[in-house]
Amino acid sequence: MTYSLEPAYLVQNDLTRLITKAGTNPINKWFFADGCFSAEAEIERSPNTWNRENYVVIADREIIAYFESNWSKPLNIISNFRLILFNKRKSCVACKAVFEYFEYLFVSRGCKAFNWFVAEKNIHAHKIYEKFIKKYFGHLVGKRHYGQMAYNGEISDIYLYEATCEEYFEWKEQVN
């Protein structure tokens, strides 16, 4: 299946509806780190890649996933990353797009490190990230207590992860 990784602002209205719908689904209660969301404010209105980057994965004319990265430009690192999958039947396609995104960040943009976190109570996502770092690249940085609140007010500890450019290039060399 073919897909494209596109700037989110190109499909802002459709994406806003999808994020709003996904945000009200209890499965996604841990997607928004501050316990709430404003879908329209989340999407860059212009192709500004200085502080934030928002991308969508489109397959068969459908938005199947959304990526959001926050840059810390002085350090040239991604200080926070979020991903939401809208169509779980197309998760393999979204996974391919994630690897394309890593290539873009580490090769094209010269990113030094990529950081993300997951709520301990978001068991499914936490297991996916643990499997990812064991199979591909990255590492667990640590655990922060009381680090995230779901939109229903539930508090969870969070696990902090990081992937460095050195880890990425070492992994890439091994698979080639």
PDB file of C-alpha atoms in Angstrom:
ATOM      1  CA  MET A   1       0.000   0.000   0.000  1.00  0.00           C
ATOM      2  CA  THR A   2       1.350   3.395  -0.914  1.00  0.00           C
ATOM      3  CA  TYR A   3       1.258   6.316   1.455  1.00  0.00           C
ATOM      4  CA  SER A   4       2.558   9.846   1.742  1.00  0.00           C
ATOM      5  CA  LEU A   5       3.862  11.847   4.670  1.00  0.00           C
ATOM      6  CA  GLU A   6       2.421  15.347   4.322  1.00  0.00           C
ATOM      7  CA  PRO A   7       2.472  18.588   6.339  1.00  0.00           C
ATOM      8  CA  ALA A   8      -0.647  18.634   8.514  1.00  0.00           C
ATOM      9  CA  TYR A   9      -1.669  22.164   7.591  1.00  0.00           C
ATOM     10  CA  LEU A  10      -2.636  20.893   4.125  1.00  0.00           C
ATOM     11  CA  VAL A  11      -5.521  18.898   5.629  1.00  0.00           C
ATOM     12  CA  GLN A  12      -6.161  21.016   8.719  1.00  0.00           C
ATOM     13  CA  ASN A  13      -9.979  20.895   8.696  1.00  0.00           C
ATOM     14  CA  ASP A  14     -10.207  17.127   8.230  1.00  0.00           C
ATOM     15  CA  LEU A  15      -7.428  16.559  10.746  1.00  0.00           C
ATOM     16  CA  THR A  16      -9.098  18.806  13.329  1.00  0.00           C
ATOM     17  CA  ARG A  17     -12.248  16.676  13.081  1.00  0.00           C
ATOM     18  CA  LEU A  18     -10.231  13.451  13.431  1.00  0.00           C
ATOM     19  CA  ILE A  19      -8.266  14.699  16.435  1.00  0.00           C
ATOM     20  CA  THR A  20     -11.443  15.910  18.122  1.00  0.00           C
ATOM     21  CA  LYS A  21     -13.145  12.567  17.512  1.00  0.00           C
ATOM     22  CA  ALA A  22     -10.082  10.615  18.685  1.00  0.00           C
ATOM     23  CA  GLY A  23      -9.722  12.887  21.711  1.00  0.00           C
ATOM     24  CA  THR A  24     -13.149  11.913  22.988  1.00  0.00           C
ATOM     25  CA  ASN A  25     -12.389   8.187  22.716  1.00  0.00           C
ATOM     26  CA  PRO A  26     -11.378   6.792  26.140  1.00  0.00           C
ATOM     27  CA  ILE A  27      -8.671   4.687  24.450  1.00  0.00           C
ATOM     28  CA  ASN A  28      -6.839   7.931  23.629  1.00  0.00           C
ATOM     29  CA  LYS A  29      -7.207   9.596  27.022  1.00  0.00           C
ATOM     30  CA  TRP A  30      -3.403   9.646  27.446  1.00  0.00           C
ATOM     31  CA  PHE A  31      -2.640  11.267  24.080  1.00  0.00           C
ATOM     32  CA  PHE A  32      -2.924  14.799  25.441  1.00  0.00           C
ATOM     33  CA  ALA A  33      -0.298  15.295  28.135  1.00  0.00           C
ATOM     34  CA  ASP A  34      -2.074  18.119  29.945  1.00  0.00           C
ATOM     35  CA  GLY A  35      -5.370  16.260  30.227  1.00  0.00           C
ATOM     36  CA  CYS A  36      -7.178  18.344  27.627  1.00  0.00           C
ATOM     37  CA  PHE A  37      -6.913  19.252  23.996  1.00  0.00           C
ATOM     38  CA  SER A  38      -7.746  21.918  21.480  1.00  0.00           C
ATOM     39  CA  ALA A  39      -7.405  20.217  18.130  1.00  0.00           C
ATOM     40  CA  GLU A  40      -7.310  23.352  16.022  1.00  0.00           C
ATOM     41  CA  ALA A  41      -4.496  24.920  18.071  1.00  0.00           C
ATOM     42  CA  GLU A  42      -2.442  21.745  17.735  1.00  0.00           C
ATOM     43  CA  ILE A  43      -2.002  22.052  13.976  1.00  0.00           C
ATOM     44  CA  GLU A  44       0.446  24.508  12.479  1.00  0.00           C
ATOM     45  CA  ARG A  45      -1.341  26.883  10.122  1.00  0.00           C
ATOM     46  CA  SER A  46       1.747  27.364   7.988  1.00  0.00           C
ATOM     47  CA  PRO A  47       4.696  25.194   7.009  1.00  0.00           C
ATOM     48  CA  ASN A  48       6.803  26.531   9.885  1.00  0.00           C
ATOM     49  CA  THR A  49       9.348  23.949  10.967  1.00  0.00           C
ATOM     50  CA  TRP A  50      11.299  26.056  13.436  1.00  0.00           C
ATOM     51  CA  ASN A  51       9.552  25.169  16.705  1.00  0.00           C
ATOM     52  CA  ARG A  52       7.080  22.481  15.725  1.00  0.00           C
ATOM     53  CA  GLU A  53       6.361  20.084  12.952  1.00  0.00           C
ATOM     54  CA  ASN A  54       3.016  18.460  12.318  1.00  0.00           C
ATOM     55  CA  TYR A  55       2.665  15.692   9.742  1.00  0.00           C
ATOM     56  CA  VAL A  56      -0.037  13.321   8.623  1.00  0.00           C
ATOM     57  CA  VAL A  57       0.228   9.942   6.985  1.00  0.00           C
ATOM     58  CA  ILE A  58      -2.193   9.609   4.086  1.00  0.00           C
ATOM     59  CA  ALA A  59      -3.013   6.240   2.516  1.00  0.00           C
ATOM     60  CA  ASP A  60      -5.812   5.677   0.017  1.00  0.00           C
ATOM     61  CA  ARG A  61      -6.847   9.333   0.396  1.00  0.00           C
ATOM     62  CA  GLU A  62      -7.414   8.790   4.136  1.00  0.00           C
ATOM     63  CA  ILE A  63      -5.529  10.368   7.055  1.00  0.00           C
ATOM     64  CA  ILE A  64      -4.366   7.327   8.997  1.00  0.00           C
ATOM     65  CA  ALA A  65      -1.920   8.896  11.484  1.00  0.00           C
ATOM     66  CA  TYR A  66      -0.723  12.208  12.891  1.00  0.00           C
ATOM     67  CA  PHE A  67       2.793  13.103  14.118  1.00  0.00           C
ATOM     68  CA  GLU A  68       3.714  16.176  16.126  1.00  0.00           C
ATOM     69  CA  SER A  69       7.256  17.106  17.097  1.00  0.00           C
ATOM     70  CA  ASN A  70       8.514  19.981  19.224  1.00  0.00           C
ATOM     71  CA  TRP A  71      12.010  21.192  18.379  1.00  0.00           C
ATOM     72  CA  SER A  72      14.489  22.583  20.845  1.00  0.00           C
ATOM     73  CA  LYS A  73      16.443  24.417  18.155  1.00  0.00           C
ATOM     74  CA  PRO A  74      19.452  25.594  20.157  1.00  0.00           C
ATOM     75  CA  LEU A  75      20.182  21.928  20.968  1.00  0.00           C
ATOM     76  CA  ASN A  76      18.811  20.608  17.653  1.00  0.00           C
ATOM     77  CA  ILE A  77      16.759  17.932  19.384  1.00  0.00           C
ATOM     78  CA  ILE A  78      13.141  16.877  19.345  1.00  0.00           C
ATOM     79  CA  SER A  79      12.086  17.523  22.919  1.00  0.00           C
ATOM     80  CA  ASN A  80       8.652  15.922  22.606  1.00  0.00           C
ATOM     81  CA  PHE A  81       6.883  13.719  20.080  1.00  0.00           C
ATOM     82  CA  ARG A  82       3.283  12.605  19.810  1.00  0.00           C
ATOM     83  CA  LEU A  83       1.701  10.113  17.472  1.00  0.00           C
ATOM     84  CA  ILE A  84      -1.922   9.182  17.075  1.00  0.00           C
ATOM     85  CA  LEU A  85      -3.123   6.372  14.854  1.00  0.00           C
ATOM     86  CA  PHE A  86      -6.588   6.937  13.393  1.00  0.00           C
ATOM     87  CA  ASN A  87      -6.884   3.678  11.451  1.00  0.00           C
ATOM     88  CA  LYS A  88      -5.458   0.704  13.318  1.00  0.00           C
ATOM     89  CA  ARG A  89      -5.999  -1.572  10.300  1.00  0.00           C
ATOM     90  CA  LYS A  90      -3.284   0.426   8.559  1.00  0.00           C
ATOM     91  CA  SER A  91      -0.775   0.413  11.417  1.00  0.00           C
ATOM     92  CA  CYS A  92       1.914  -1.247   9.253  1.00  0.00           C
ATOM     93  CA  VAL A  93       1.711   1.653   6.815  1.00  0.00           C
ATOM     94  CA  ALA A  94       1.937   4.156   9.677  1.00  0.00           C
ATOM     95  CA  CYS A  95       4.982   2.277  10.993  1.00  0.00           C
ATOM     96  CA  LYS A  96       6.731   2.639   7.619  1.00  0.00           C
ATOM     97  CA  ALA A  97       5.971   6.348   7.735  1.00  0.00           C
ATOM     98  CA  VAL A  98       7.488   6.621  11.232  1.00  0.00           C
ATOM     99  CA  PHE A  99      10.754   5.217   9.888  1.00  0.00           C
ATOM    100  CA  GLU A 100      10.613   7.635   6.948  1.00  0.00           C
ATOM    101  CA  TYR A 101      10.113  10.423   9.492  1.00  0.00           C
ATOM    102  CA  PHE A 102      13.169   9.291  11.485  1.00  0.00           C
ATOM    103  CA  GLU A 103      15.197   9.365   8.261  1.00  0.00           C
ATOM    104  CA  TYR A 104      13.983  12.895   7.612  1.00  0.00           C
ATOM    105  CA  LEU A 105      14.805  14.045  11.156  1.00  0.00           C
ATOM    106  CA  PHE A 106      18.219  12.443  11.567  1.00  0.00           C
ATOM    107  CA  VAL A 107      19.513  12.731   7.995  1.00  0.00           C
ATOM    108  CA  SER A 108      17.808  15.731   6.404  1.00  0.00           C
ATOM    109  CA  ARG A 109      17.380  17.911   9.497  1.00  0.00           C
ATOM    110  CA  GLY A 110      20.453  16.817  11.460  1.00  0.00           C
ATOM    111  CA  CYS A 111      18.504  16.053  14.629  1.00  0.00           C
ATOM    112  CA  LYS A 112      20.814  15.019  17.484  1.00  0.00           C
ATOM    113  CA  ALA A 113      18.253  13.346  19.752  1.00  0.00           C
ATOM    114  CA  PHE A 114      14.599  12.457  19.674  1.00  0.00           C
ATOM    115  CA  ASN A 115      12.704  12.410  22.998  1.00  0.00           C
ATOM    116  CA  TRP A 116       9.241  11.152  23.850  1.00  0.00           C
ATOM    117  CA  PHE A 117       7.310   9.893  26.840  1.00  0.00           C
ATOM    118  CA  VAL A 118       4.397   7.615  27.558  1.00  0.00           C
ATOM    119  CA  ALA A 119       2.079   7.308  30.523  1.00  0.00           C
ATOM    120  CA  GLU A 120       2.694   4.175  32.567  1.00  0.00           C
ATOM    121  CA  LYS A 121      -1.076   3.595  32.580  1.00  0.00           C
ATOM    122  CA  ASN A 122      -1.134   3.735  28.774  1.00  0.00           C
ATOM    123  CA  ILE A 123      -0.168   0.069  28.852  1.00  0.00           C
ATOM    124  CA  HIS A 124      -0.578  -0.672  25.144  1.00  0.00           C
ATOM    125  CA  ALA A 125       1.587   2.240  23.979  1.00  0.00           C
ATOM    126  CA  HIS A 126       4.148   1.576  26.702  1.00  0.00           C
ATOM    127  CA  LYS A 127       4.542  -2.041  25.517  1.00  0.00           C
ATOM    128  CA  ILE A 128       4.926  -0.885  21.909  1.00  0.00           C
ATOM    129  CA  TYR A 129       7.704   1.569  22.862  1.00  0.00           C
ATOM    130  CA  GLU A 130       9.519  -1.059  24.928  1.00  0.00           C
ATOM    131  CA  LYS A 131       9.433  -3.481  21.980  1.00  0.00           C
ATOM    132  CA  PHE A 132      10.535  -0.719  19.617  1.00  0.00           C
ATOM    133  CA  ILE A 133      13.674   0.226  21.548  1.00  0.00           C
ATOM    134  CA  LYS A 134      14.646  -3.431  22.002  1.00  0.00           C
ATOM    135  CA  LYS A 135      14.215  -4.264  18.308  1.00  0.00           C
ATOM    136  CA  TYR A 136      15.383  -1.059  16.617  1.00  0.00           C
ATOM    137  CA  PHE A 137      17.037   1.809  18.465  1.00  0.00           C
ATOM    138  CA  GLY A 138      16.604   4.167  21.399  1.00  0.00           C
ATOM    139  CA  HIS A 139      16.668   3.708  25.143  1.00  0.00           C
ATOM    140  CA  LEU A 140      14.706   4.310  28.324  1.00  0.00           C
ATOM    141  CA  VAL A 141      15.916   7.442  30.065  1.00  0.00           C
ATOM    142  CA  GLY A 142      13.902   7.006  33.246  1.00  0.00           C
ATOM    143  CA  LYS A 143      10.610   7.340  34.991  1.00  0.00           C
ATOM    144  CA  ARG A 144       8.973  10.527  36.234  1.00  0.00           C
ATOM    145  CA  HIS A 145       6.365  10.329  38.961  1.00  0.00           C
ATOM    146  CA  TYR A 146       3.007  12.057  38.512  1.00  0.00           C
ATOM    147  CA  GLY A 147       4.024  13.164  35.033  1.00  0.00           C
ATOM    148  CA  GLN A 148       0.763  13.103  33.114  1.00  0.00           C
ATOM    149  CA  MET A 149      -2.947  13.618  33.594  1.00  0.00           C
ATOM    150  CA  ALA A 150      -5.605  12.044  31.383  1.00  0.00           C
ATOM    151  CA  TYR A 151      -8.618  14.085  30.398  1.00  0.00           C
ATOM    152  CA  ASN A 152     -10.689  12.248  33.025  1.00  0.00           C
ATOM    153  CA  GLY A 153      -8.348  13.545  35.768  1.00  0.00           C
ATOM    154  CA  GLU A 154      -6.464  10.269  36.273  1.00  0.00           C
ATOM    155  CA  ILE A 155      -2.763  10.772  37.062  1.00  0.00           C
ATOM    156  CA  SER A 156       0.024   8.496  35.848  1.00  0.00           C
ATOM    157  CA  ASP A 157       3.763   8.210  36.099  1.00  0.00           C
ATOM    158  CA  ILE A 158       5.529   8.509  32.746  1.00  0.00           C
ATOM    159  CA  TYR A 159       8.444   6.760  31.094  1.00  0.00           C
ATOM    160  CA  LEU A 160      10.908   8.959  29.226  1.00  0.00           C
ATOM    161  CA  TYR A 161      12.549   7.603  26.068  1.00  0.00           C
ATOM    162  CA  GLU A 162      15.250   8.894  23.785  1.00  0.00           C
ATOM    163  CA  ALA A 163      16.766   7.944  20.457  1.00  0.00           C
ATOM    164  CA  THR A 164      20.063   9.588  19.527  1.00  0.00           C
ATOM    165  CA  CYS A 165      21.382  10.100  16.023  1.00  0.00           C
ATOM    166  CA  GLU A 166      24.265   7.757  16.872  1.00  0.00           C
ATOM    167  CA  GLU A 167      21.808   4.991  17.829  1.00  0.00           C
ATOM    168  CA  TYR A 168      19.810   5.599  14.666  1.00  0.00           C
ATOM    169  CA  PHE A 169      22.824   5.486  12.338  1.00  0.00           C
ATOM    170  CA  GLU A 170      24.226   2.407  14.102  1.00  0.00           C
ATOM    171  CA  TRP A 171      20.900   0.614  13.664  1.00  0.00           C
ATOM    172  CA  LYS A 172      20.637   1.757  10.037  1.00  0.00           C
ATOM    173  CA  GLU A 173      24.123   0.421   9.305  1.00  0.00           C
ATOM    174  CA  GLN A 174      23.206  -2.952  10.812  1.00  0.00           C
ATOM    175  CA  VAL A 175      20.086  -3.363   8.649  1.00  0.00           C
ATOM    176  CA  ASN A 176      21.823  -2.412   5.411  1.00  0.00           C
TER     177      ASN A 176
END
